mmCIF file of C-alpha atoms in Angstrom:
data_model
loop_
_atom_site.group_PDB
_atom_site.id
_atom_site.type_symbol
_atom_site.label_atom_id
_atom_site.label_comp_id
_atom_site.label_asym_id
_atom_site.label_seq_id
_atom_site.Cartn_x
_atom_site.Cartn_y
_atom_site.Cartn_z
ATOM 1 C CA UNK A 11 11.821 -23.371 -7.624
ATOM 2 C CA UNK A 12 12.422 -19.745 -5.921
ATOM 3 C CA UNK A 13 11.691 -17.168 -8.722
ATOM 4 C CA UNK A 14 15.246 -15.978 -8.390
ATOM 5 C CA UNK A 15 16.643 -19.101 -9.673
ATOM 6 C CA UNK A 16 14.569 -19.894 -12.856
ATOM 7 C CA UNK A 17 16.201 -19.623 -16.230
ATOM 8 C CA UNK A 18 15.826 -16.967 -18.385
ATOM 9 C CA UNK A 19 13.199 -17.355 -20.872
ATOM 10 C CA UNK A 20 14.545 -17.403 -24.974
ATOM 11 C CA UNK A 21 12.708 -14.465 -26.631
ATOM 12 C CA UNK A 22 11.737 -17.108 -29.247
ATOM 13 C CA UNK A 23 9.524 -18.670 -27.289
ATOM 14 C CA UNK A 24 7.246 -15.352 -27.178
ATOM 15 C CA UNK A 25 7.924 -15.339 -30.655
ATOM 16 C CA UNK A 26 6.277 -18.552 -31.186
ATOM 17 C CA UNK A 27 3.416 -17.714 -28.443
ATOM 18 C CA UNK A 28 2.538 -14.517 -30.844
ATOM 19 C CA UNK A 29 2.308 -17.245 -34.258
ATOM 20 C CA UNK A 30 0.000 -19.449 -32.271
ATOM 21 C CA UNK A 31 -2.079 -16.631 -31.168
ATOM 22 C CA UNK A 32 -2.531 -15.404 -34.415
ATOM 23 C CA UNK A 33 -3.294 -18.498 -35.928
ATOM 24 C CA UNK A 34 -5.613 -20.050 -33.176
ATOM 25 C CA UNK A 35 -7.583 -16.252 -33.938
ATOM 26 C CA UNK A 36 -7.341 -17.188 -37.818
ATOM 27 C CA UNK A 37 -8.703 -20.748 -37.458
ATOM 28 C CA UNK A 38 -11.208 -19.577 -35.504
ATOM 29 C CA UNK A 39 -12.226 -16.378 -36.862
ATOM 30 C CA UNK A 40 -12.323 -14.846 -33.472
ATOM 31 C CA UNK A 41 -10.194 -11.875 -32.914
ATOM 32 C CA UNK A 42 -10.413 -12.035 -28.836
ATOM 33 C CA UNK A 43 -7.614 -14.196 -29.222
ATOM 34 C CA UNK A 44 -5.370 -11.527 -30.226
ATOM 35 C CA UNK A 45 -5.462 -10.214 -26.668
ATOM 36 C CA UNK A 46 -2.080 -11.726 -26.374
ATOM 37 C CA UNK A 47 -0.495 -9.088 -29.107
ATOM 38 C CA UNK A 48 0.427 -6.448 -26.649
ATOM 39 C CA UNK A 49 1.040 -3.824 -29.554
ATOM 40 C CA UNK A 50 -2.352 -2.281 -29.758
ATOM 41 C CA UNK A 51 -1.846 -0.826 -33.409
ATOM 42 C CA UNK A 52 -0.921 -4.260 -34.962
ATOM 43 C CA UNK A 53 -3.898 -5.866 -32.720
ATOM 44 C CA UNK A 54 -6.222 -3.770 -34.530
ATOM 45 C CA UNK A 55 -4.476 -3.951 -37.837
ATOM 46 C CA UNK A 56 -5.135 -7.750 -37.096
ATOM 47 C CA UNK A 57 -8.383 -7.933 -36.205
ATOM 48 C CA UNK A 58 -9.658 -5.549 -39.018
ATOM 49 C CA UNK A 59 -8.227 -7.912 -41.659
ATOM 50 C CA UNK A 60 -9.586 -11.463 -39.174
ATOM 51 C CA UNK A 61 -13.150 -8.942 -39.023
ATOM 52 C CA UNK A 62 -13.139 -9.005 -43.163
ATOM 53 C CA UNK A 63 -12.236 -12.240 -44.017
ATOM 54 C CA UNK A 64 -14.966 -14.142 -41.723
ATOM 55 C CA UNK A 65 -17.731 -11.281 -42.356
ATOM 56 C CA UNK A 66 -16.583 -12.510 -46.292
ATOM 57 C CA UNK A 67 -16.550 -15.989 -45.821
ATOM 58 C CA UNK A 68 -19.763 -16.115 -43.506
ATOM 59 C CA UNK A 69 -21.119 -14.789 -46.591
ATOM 60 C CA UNK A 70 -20.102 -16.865 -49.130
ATOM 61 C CA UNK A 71 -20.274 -20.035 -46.813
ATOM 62 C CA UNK A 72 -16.534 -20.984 -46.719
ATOM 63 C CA UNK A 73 -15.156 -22.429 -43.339
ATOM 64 C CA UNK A 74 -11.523 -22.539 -42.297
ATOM 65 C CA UNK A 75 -10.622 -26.438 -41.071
ATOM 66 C CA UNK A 76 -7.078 -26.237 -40.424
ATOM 67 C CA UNK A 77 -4.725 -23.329 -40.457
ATOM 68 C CA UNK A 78 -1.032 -23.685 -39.967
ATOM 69 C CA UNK A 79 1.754 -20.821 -39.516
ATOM 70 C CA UNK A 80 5.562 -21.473 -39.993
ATOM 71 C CA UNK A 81 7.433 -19.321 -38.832
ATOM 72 C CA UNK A 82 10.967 -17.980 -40.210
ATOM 73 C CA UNK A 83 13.777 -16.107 -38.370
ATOM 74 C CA UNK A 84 15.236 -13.966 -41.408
ATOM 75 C CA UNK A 85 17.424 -11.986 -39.611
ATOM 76 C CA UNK A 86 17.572 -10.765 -35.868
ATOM 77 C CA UNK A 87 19.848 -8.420 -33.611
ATOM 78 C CA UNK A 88 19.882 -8.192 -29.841
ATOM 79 C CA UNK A 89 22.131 -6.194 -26.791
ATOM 80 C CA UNK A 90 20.854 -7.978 -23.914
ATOM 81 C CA UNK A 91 17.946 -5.667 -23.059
ATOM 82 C CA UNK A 92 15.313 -6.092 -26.704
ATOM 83 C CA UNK A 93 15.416 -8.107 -29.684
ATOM 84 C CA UNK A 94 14.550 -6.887 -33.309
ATOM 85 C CA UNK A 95 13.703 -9.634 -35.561
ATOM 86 C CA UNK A 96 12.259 -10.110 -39.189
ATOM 87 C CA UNK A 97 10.359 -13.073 -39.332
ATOM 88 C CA UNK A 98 8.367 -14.344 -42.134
ATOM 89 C CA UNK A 99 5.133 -15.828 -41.221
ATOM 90 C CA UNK A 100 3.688 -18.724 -44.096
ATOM 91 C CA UNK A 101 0.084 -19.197 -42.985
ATOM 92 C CA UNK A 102 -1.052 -22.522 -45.179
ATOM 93 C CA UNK A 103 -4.943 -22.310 -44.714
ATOM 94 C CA UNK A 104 -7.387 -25.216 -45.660
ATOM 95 C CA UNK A 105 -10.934 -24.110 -46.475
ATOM 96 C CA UNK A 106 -14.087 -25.465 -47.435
ATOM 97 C CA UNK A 107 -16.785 -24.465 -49.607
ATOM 98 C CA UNK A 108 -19.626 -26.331 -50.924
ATOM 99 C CA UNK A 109 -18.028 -29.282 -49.397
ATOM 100 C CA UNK A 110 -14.946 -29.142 -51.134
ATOM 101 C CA UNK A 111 -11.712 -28.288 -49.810
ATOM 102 C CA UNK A 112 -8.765 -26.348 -51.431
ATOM 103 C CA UNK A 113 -5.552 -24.966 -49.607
ATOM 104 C CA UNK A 114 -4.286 -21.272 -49.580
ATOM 105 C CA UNK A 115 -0.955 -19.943 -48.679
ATOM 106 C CA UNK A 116 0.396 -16.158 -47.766
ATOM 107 C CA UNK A 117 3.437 -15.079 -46.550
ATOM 108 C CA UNK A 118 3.514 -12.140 -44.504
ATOM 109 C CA UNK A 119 6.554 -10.563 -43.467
ATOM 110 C CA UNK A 120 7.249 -8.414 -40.210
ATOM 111 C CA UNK A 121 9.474 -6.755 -37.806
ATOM 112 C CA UNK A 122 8.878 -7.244 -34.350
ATOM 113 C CA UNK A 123 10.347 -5.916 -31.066
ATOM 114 C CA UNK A 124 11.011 -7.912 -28.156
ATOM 115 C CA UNK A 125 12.440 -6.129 -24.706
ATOM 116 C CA UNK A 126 12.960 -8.463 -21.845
ATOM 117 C CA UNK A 127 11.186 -8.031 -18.481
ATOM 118 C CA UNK A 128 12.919 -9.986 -16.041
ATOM 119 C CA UNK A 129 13.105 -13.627 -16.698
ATOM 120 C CA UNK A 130 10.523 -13.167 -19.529
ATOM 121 C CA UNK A 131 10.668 -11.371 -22.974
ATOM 122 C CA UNK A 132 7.534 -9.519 -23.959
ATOM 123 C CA UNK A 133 6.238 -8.563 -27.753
ATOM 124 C CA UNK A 134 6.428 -4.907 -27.712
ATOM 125 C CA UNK A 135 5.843 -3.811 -31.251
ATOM 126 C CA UNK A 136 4.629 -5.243 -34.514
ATOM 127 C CA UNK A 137 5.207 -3.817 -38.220
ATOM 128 C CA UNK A 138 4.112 -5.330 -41.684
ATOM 129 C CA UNK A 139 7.236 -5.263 -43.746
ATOM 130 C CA UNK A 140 5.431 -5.727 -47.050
ATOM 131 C CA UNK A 141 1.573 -4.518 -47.357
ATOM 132 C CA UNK A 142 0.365 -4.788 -50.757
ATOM 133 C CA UNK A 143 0.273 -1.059 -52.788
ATOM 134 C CA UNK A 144 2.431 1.087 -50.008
ATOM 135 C CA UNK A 145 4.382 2.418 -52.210
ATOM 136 C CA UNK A 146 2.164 3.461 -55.704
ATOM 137 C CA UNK A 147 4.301 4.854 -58.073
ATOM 138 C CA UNK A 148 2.966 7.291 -60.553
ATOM 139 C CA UNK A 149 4.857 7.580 -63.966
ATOM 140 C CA UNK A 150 3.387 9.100 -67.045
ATOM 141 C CA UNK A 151 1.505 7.615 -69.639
ATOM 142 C CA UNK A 152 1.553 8.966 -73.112
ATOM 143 C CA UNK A 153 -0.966 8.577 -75.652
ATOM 144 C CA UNK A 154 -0.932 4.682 -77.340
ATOM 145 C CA UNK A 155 -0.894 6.746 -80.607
ATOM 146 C CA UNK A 156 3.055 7.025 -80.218
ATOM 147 C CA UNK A 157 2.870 3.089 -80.159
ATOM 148 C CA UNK A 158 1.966 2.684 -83.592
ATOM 149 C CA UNK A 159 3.603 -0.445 -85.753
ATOM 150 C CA UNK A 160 6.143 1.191 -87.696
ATOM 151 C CA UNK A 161 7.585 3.760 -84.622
ATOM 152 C CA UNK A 162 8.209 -0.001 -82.673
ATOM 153 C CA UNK A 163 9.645 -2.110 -85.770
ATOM 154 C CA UNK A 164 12.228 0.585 -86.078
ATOM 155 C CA UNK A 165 12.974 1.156 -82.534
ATOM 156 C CA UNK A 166 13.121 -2.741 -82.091
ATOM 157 C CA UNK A 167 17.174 -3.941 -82.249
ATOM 158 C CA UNK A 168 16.474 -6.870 -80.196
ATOM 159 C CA UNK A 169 13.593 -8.586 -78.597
ATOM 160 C CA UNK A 170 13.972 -9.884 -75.082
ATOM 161 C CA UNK A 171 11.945 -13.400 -74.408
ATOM 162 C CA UNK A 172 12.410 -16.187 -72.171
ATOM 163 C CA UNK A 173 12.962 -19.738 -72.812
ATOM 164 C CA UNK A 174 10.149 -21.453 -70.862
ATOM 165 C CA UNK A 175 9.121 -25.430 -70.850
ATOM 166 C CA UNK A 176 6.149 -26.016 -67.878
ATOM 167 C CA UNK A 177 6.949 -29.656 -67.993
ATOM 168 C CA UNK A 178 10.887 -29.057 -67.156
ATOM 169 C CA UNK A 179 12.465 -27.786 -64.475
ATOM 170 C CA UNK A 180 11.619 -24.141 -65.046
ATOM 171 C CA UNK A 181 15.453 -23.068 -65.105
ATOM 172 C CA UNK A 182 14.682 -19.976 -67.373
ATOM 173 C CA UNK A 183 16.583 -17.111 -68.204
ATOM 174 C CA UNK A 184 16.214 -14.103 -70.033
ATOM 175 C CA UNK A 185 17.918 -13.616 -73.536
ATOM 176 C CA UNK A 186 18.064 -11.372 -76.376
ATOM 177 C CA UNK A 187 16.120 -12.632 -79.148
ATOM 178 C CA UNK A 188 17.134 -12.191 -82.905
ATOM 179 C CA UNK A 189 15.030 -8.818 -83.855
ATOM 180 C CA UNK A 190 11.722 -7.950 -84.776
ATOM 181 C CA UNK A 191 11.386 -11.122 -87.782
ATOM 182 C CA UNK A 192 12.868 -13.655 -85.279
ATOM 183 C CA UNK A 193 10.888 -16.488 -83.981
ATOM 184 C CA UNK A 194 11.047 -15.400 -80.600
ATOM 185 C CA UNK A 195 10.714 -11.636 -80.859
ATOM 186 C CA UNK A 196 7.571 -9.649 -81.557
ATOM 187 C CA UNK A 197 6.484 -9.471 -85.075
ATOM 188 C CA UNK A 198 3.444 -7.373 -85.543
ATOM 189 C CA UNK A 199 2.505 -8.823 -89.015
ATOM 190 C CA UNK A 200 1.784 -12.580 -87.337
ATOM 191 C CA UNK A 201 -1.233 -12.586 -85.977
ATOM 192 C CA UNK A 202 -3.378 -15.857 -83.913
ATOM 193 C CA UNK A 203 -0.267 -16.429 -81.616
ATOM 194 C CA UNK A 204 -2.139 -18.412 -78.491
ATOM 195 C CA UNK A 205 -2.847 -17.595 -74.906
ATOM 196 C CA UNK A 206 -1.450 -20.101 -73.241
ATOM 197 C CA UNK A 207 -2.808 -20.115 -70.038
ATOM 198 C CA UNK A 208 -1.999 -23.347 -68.582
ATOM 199 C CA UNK A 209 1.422 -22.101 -69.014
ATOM 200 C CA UNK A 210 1.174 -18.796 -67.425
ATOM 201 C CA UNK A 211 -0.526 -20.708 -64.756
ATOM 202 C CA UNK A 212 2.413 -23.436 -64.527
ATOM 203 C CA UNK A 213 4.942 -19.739 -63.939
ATOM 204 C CA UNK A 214 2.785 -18.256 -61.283
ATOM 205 C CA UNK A 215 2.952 -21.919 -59.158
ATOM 206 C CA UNK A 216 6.161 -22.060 -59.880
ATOM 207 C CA UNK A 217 7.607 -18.553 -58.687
ATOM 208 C CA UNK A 218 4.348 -17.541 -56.323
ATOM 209 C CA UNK A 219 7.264 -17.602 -53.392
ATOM 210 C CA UNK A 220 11.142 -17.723 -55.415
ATOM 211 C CA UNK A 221 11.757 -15.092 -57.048
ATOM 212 C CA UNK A 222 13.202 -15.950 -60.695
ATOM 213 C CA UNK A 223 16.810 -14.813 -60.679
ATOM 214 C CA UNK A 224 16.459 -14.342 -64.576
ATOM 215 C CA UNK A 225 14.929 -11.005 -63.117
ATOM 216 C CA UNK A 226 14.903 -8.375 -61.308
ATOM 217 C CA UNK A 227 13.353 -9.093 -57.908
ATOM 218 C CA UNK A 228 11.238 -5.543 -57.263
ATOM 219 C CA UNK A 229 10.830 -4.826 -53.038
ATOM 220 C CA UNK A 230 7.229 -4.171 -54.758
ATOM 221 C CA UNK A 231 7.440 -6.909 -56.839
ATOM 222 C CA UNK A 232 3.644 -7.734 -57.420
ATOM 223 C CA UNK A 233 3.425 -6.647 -61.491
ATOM 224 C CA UNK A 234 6.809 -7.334 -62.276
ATOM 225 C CA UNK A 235 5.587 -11.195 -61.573
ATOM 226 C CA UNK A 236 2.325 -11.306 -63.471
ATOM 227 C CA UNK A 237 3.928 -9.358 -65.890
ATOM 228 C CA UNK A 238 6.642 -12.680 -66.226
ATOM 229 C CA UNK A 239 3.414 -15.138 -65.906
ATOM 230 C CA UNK A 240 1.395 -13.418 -68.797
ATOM 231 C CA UNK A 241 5.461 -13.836 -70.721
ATOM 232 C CA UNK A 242 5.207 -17.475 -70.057
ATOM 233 C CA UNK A 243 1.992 -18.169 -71.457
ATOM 234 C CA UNK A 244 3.419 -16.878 -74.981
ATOM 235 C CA UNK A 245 2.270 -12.952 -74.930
ATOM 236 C CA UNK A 246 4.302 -11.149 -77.065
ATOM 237 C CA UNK A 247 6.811 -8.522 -75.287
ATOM 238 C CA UNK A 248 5.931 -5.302 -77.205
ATOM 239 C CA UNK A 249 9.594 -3.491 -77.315
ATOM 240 C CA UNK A 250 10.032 0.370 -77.689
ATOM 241 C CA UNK A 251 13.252 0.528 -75.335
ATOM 242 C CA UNK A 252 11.401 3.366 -73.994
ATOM 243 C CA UNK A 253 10.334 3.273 -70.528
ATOM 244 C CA UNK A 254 6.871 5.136 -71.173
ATOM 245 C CA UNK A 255 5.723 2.651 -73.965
ATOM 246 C CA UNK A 256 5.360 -0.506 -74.983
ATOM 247 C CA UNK A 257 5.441 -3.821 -72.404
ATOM 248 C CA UNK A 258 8.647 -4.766 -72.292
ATOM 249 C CA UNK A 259 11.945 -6.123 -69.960
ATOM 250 C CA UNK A 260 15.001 -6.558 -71.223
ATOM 251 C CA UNK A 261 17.562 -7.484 -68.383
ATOM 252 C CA UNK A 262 20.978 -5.718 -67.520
ATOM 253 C CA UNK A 263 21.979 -3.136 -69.564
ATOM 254 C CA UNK A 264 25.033 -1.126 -68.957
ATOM 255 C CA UNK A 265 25.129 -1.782 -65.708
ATOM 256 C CA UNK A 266 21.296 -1.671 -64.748
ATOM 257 C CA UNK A 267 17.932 -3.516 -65.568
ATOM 258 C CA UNK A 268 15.662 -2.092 -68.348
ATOM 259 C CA UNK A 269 11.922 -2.451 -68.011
ATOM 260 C CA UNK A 270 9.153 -0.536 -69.674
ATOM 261 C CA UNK A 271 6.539 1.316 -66.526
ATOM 262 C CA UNK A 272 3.955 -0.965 -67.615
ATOM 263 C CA UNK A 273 6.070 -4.348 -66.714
ATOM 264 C CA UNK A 274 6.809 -3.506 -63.117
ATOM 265 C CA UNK A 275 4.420 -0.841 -62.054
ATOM 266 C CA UNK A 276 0.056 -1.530 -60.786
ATOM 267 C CA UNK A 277 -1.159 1.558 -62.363
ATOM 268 C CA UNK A 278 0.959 1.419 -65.434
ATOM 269 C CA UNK A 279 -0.278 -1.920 -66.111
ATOM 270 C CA UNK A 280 -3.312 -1.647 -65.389
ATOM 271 C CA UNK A 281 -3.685 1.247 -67.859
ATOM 272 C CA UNK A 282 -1.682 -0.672 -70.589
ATOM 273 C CA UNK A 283 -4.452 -3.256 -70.404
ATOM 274 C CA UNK A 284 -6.871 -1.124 -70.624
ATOM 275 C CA UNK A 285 -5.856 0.263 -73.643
ATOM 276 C CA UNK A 286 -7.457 -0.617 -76.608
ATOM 277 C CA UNK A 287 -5.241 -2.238 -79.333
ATOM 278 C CA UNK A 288 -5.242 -4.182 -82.209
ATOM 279 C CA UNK A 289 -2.061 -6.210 -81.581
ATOM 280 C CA UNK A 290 -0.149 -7.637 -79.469
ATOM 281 C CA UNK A 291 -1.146 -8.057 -75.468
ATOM 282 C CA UNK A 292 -4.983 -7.031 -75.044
ATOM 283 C CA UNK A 293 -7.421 -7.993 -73.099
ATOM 284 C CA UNK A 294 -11.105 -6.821 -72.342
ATOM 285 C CA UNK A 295 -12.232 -4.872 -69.667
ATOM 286 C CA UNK A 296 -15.307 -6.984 -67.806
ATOM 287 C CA UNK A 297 -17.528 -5.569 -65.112
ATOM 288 C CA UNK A 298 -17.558 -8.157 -62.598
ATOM 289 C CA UNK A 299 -15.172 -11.225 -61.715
ATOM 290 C CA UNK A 300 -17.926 -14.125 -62.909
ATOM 291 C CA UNK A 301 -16.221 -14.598 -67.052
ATOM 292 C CA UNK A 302 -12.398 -14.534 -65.624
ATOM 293 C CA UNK A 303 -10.385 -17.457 -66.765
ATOM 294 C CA UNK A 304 -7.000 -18.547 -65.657
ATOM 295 C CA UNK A 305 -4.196 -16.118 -66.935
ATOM 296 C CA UNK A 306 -6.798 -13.181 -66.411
ATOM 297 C CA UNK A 307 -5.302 -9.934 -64.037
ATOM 298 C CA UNK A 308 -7.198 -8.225 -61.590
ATOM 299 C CA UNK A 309 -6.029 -4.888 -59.957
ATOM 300 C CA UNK A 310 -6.439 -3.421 -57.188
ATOM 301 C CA UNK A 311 -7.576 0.630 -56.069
ATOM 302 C CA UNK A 312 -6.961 0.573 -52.632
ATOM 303 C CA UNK A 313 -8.640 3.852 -52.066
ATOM 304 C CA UNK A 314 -10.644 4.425 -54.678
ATOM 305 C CA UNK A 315 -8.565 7.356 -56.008
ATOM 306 C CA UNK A 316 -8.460 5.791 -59.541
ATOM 307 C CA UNK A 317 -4.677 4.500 -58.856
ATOM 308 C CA UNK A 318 -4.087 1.301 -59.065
ATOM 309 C CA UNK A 319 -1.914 -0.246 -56.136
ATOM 310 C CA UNK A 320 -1.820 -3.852 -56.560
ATOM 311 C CA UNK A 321 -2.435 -6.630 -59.409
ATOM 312 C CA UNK A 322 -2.780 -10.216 -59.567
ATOM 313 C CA UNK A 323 -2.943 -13.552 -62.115
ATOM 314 C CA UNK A 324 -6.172 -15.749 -61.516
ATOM 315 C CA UNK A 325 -4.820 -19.311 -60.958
ATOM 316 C CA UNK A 326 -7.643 -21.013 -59.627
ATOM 317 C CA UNK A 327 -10.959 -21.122 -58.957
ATOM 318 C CA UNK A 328 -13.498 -21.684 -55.371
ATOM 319 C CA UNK A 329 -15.850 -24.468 -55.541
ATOM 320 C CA UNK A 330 -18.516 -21.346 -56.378
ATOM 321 C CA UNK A 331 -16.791 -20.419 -58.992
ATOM 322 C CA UNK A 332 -14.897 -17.148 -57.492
ATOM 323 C CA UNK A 333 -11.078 -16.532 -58.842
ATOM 324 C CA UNK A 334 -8.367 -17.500 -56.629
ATOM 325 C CA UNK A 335 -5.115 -15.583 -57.137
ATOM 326 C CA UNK A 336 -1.818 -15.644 -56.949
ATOM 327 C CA UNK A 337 0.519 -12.306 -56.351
ATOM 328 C CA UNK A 338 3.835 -11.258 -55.526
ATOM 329 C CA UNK A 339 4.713 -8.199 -52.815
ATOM 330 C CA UNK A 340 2.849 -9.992 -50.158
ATOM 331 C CA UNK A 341 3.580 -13.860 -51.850
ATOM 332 C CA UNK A 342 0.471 -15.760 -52.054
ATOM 333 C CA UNK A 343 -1.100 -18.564 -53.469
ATOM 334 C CA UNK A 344 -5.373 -19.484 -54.150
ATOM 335 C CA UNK A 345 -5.982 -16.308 -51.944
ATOM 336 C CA UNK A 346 -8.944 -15.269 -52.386
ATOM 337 C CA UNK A 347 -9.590 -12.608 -55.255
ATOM 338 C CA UNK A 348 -11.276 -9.410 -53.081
ATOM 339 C CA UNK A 349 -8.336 -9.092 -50.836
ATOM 340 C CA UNK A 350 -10.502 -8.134 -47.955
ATOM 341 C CA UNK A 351 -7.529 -9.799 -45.973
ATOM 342 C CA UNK A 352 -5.005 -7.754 -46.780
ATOM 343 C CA UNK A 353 -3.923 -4.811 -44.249
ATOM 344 C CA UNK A 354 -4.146 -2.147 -47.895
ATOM 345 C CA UNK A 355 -8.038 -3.234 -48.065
ATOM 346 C CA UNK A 356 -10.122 -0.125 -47.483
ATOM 347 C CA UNK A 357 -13.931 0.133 -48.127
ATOM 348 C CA UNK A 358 -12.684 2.311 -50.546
ATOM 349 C CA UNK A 359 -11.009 -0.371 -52.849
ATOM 350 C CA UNK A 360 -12.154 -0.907 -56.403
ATOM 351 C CA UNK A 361 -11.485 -3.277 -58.807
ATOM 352 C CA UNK A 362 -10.160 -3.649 -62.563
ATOM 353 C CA UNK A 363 -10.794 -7.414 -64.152
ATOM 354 C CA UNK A 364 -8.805 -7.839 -67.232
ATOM 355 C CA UNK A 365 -9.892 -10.929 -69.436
ATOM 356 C CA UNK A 366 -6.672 -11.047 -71.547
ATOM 357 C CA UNK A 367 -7.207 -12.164 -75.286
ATOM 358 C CA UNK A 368 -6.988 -15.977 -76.282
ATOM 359 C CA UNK A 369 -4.739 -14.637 -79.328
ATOM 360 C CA UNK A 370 -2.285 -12.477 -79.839
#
């Protein structure tokens, strides 16, 4: 057929060449096959992350044997001449370790640019929409002194908490509980309430990728969600109604959502953790990742400046023994715990492993 008469090409199909590209270089740990991304930045920013993950997992003896990407047209606008589309990209990943296999999931999200070139479309750029710790928020963080018992019984009205059954359905929504004696709220005279982490686990499948509309979805919405999946496993919401203390959400209120720093924000959290207590949530700082259990946080210091970008619940464990994760932001699901394939990864990036108490 004369060149003049074929049919235009649908910039979708370049779309789906890019997917297939990127996944044959994933299942193959071989980032040649990312000649095909024209973009040069985003090639690189692809093959550094591809570079990490099989230097890792050459390692630690883990092989990739099938990968899978779906692709999802969120939104899209065109005027004849380029295309810009948001597409979400849900790489399902089987691996193998030890010879045992267990399944991973991610969901990257990213803008692309098409511009046609005669009777074909060609991927011109490539942008991330959601990279775990761009935006860091700093907030302060007073002393834990102005947390003591009696300042938050008195400046507790009404305790937020969530009605939460694993087994159900998981249609839970956020009320406001009876005050600081109720049987839902926070009462800092009972002591030996559980850890349940089978629970907080049971959350974190549940809402690794849908968001729970009994909150606020955050656009950086990584410690808002294990802030939800430590709720659901029965930690106690420590209520100050002031931003600055306590650990605490309590929904719509006059016309916005309340939240204390520590429920929605890395660093904030990670700090709250750290703080020693003798109540309440706590957990104990360990040096390494080997005495995690499920239900345990790690966070994440992309550069090493002592800020914490990023955190994440340990839902699973590698045939070795390593913590699998699952995290909000960038949704994912039994990712691997060092994040070296994330585009925020630096060799700068230190770590924060939070083994949160079996009691309250």
């Amino acid at each position: 057929m004369p060149e003049s008469h074929k049919k235009q090409a649908d910039w979708k199909e370049t779309l789906y060449g890019y997917v297939n590209a990127v996944n044959e270089a994933g299942l193959r740990g071989d980032p040649s096959a990312l000649r095909a991304v024209p973009d040069a930045l985003h090639r690189n920013r692809l093959s550094a992350r591809l570079t990490e993950t099989a230097n890792r997992e050459a390692l630690l003896g883990i092989r990739t044997v099938r990968s899978e990407v779906r692709a999802r047209i969120e939104r899209h606008s065109e005027n004849g001449k380029d295309v810009w589309a948001d597409v979400s990209l849900h790489f399902v990943r089987s691996c193998e370790q030890l010879g045992v296999t267990w399944q991973e999931e991610r969901v990257d999200r990213e803008r692309l640019r098409f511009v046609s070139a005669g009777k074909e479309w060609r991927l011109d750029a490539a942008e991330p929409l959601a990279i775990e710790g761009r935006f860091r928020a700093v907030v302060p963080q007073p002393d834990d002194e102005l947390e003591d018992l009696f300042e938050r019984r008195d400046a507790m009205p009404s305790v937020p908490y969530i009605n939460m059954n694993p087994r159900g359905r998981f249609q839970s929504r956020v009320y406001a509980g009876p005050g600081a004696d109720g049987a839902y709220g926070y009462d800092p005279y009972r002591r030996g309430i559980p850890y349940r982490r089978a629970e907080a686990v049971a959350y974190a499948e549940r809402w690794w990728n849908d968001p729970n509309p009994a909150y606020h979805n955050f656009e950086v919405n990584c410690t808002n969600y294990v802030s939800q999946c430590i709720f659901a496993g029965h930690a106690p919401m420590n209520y100050t109604g002031r931003r600055e203390t306590g650990w605490w959400y309590q929904g719509m209120s006059n016309g916005r959502e309340m939240w204390s720093f520590s429920w929605a924000v890395a660093d904030s959290l990670q700090r709250y953790l750290g703080h020693p207590r003798s109540s309440g949530l706590r957990a104990e700082a360990l040096g390494s990742p080997d005495g995690l259990q499920l239900g345990d946080v790690i966070c994440y210091d992309w550069d090493g400046s002592g800020r914490f970008g990023h955190n994440t619940i340990v839902t699973a464990f590698a045939p070795d023994g390593s913590p699998l994760v699952n995290a909000n932001t960038v949704a994912s699901r039994h990712r691997y715990w060092d994040y070296r394939d994330s585009y925020a990864y630096t060799s700068r990036t230190r770590y924060r492993f939070f083994h949160i108490h079996d009691e309250f």
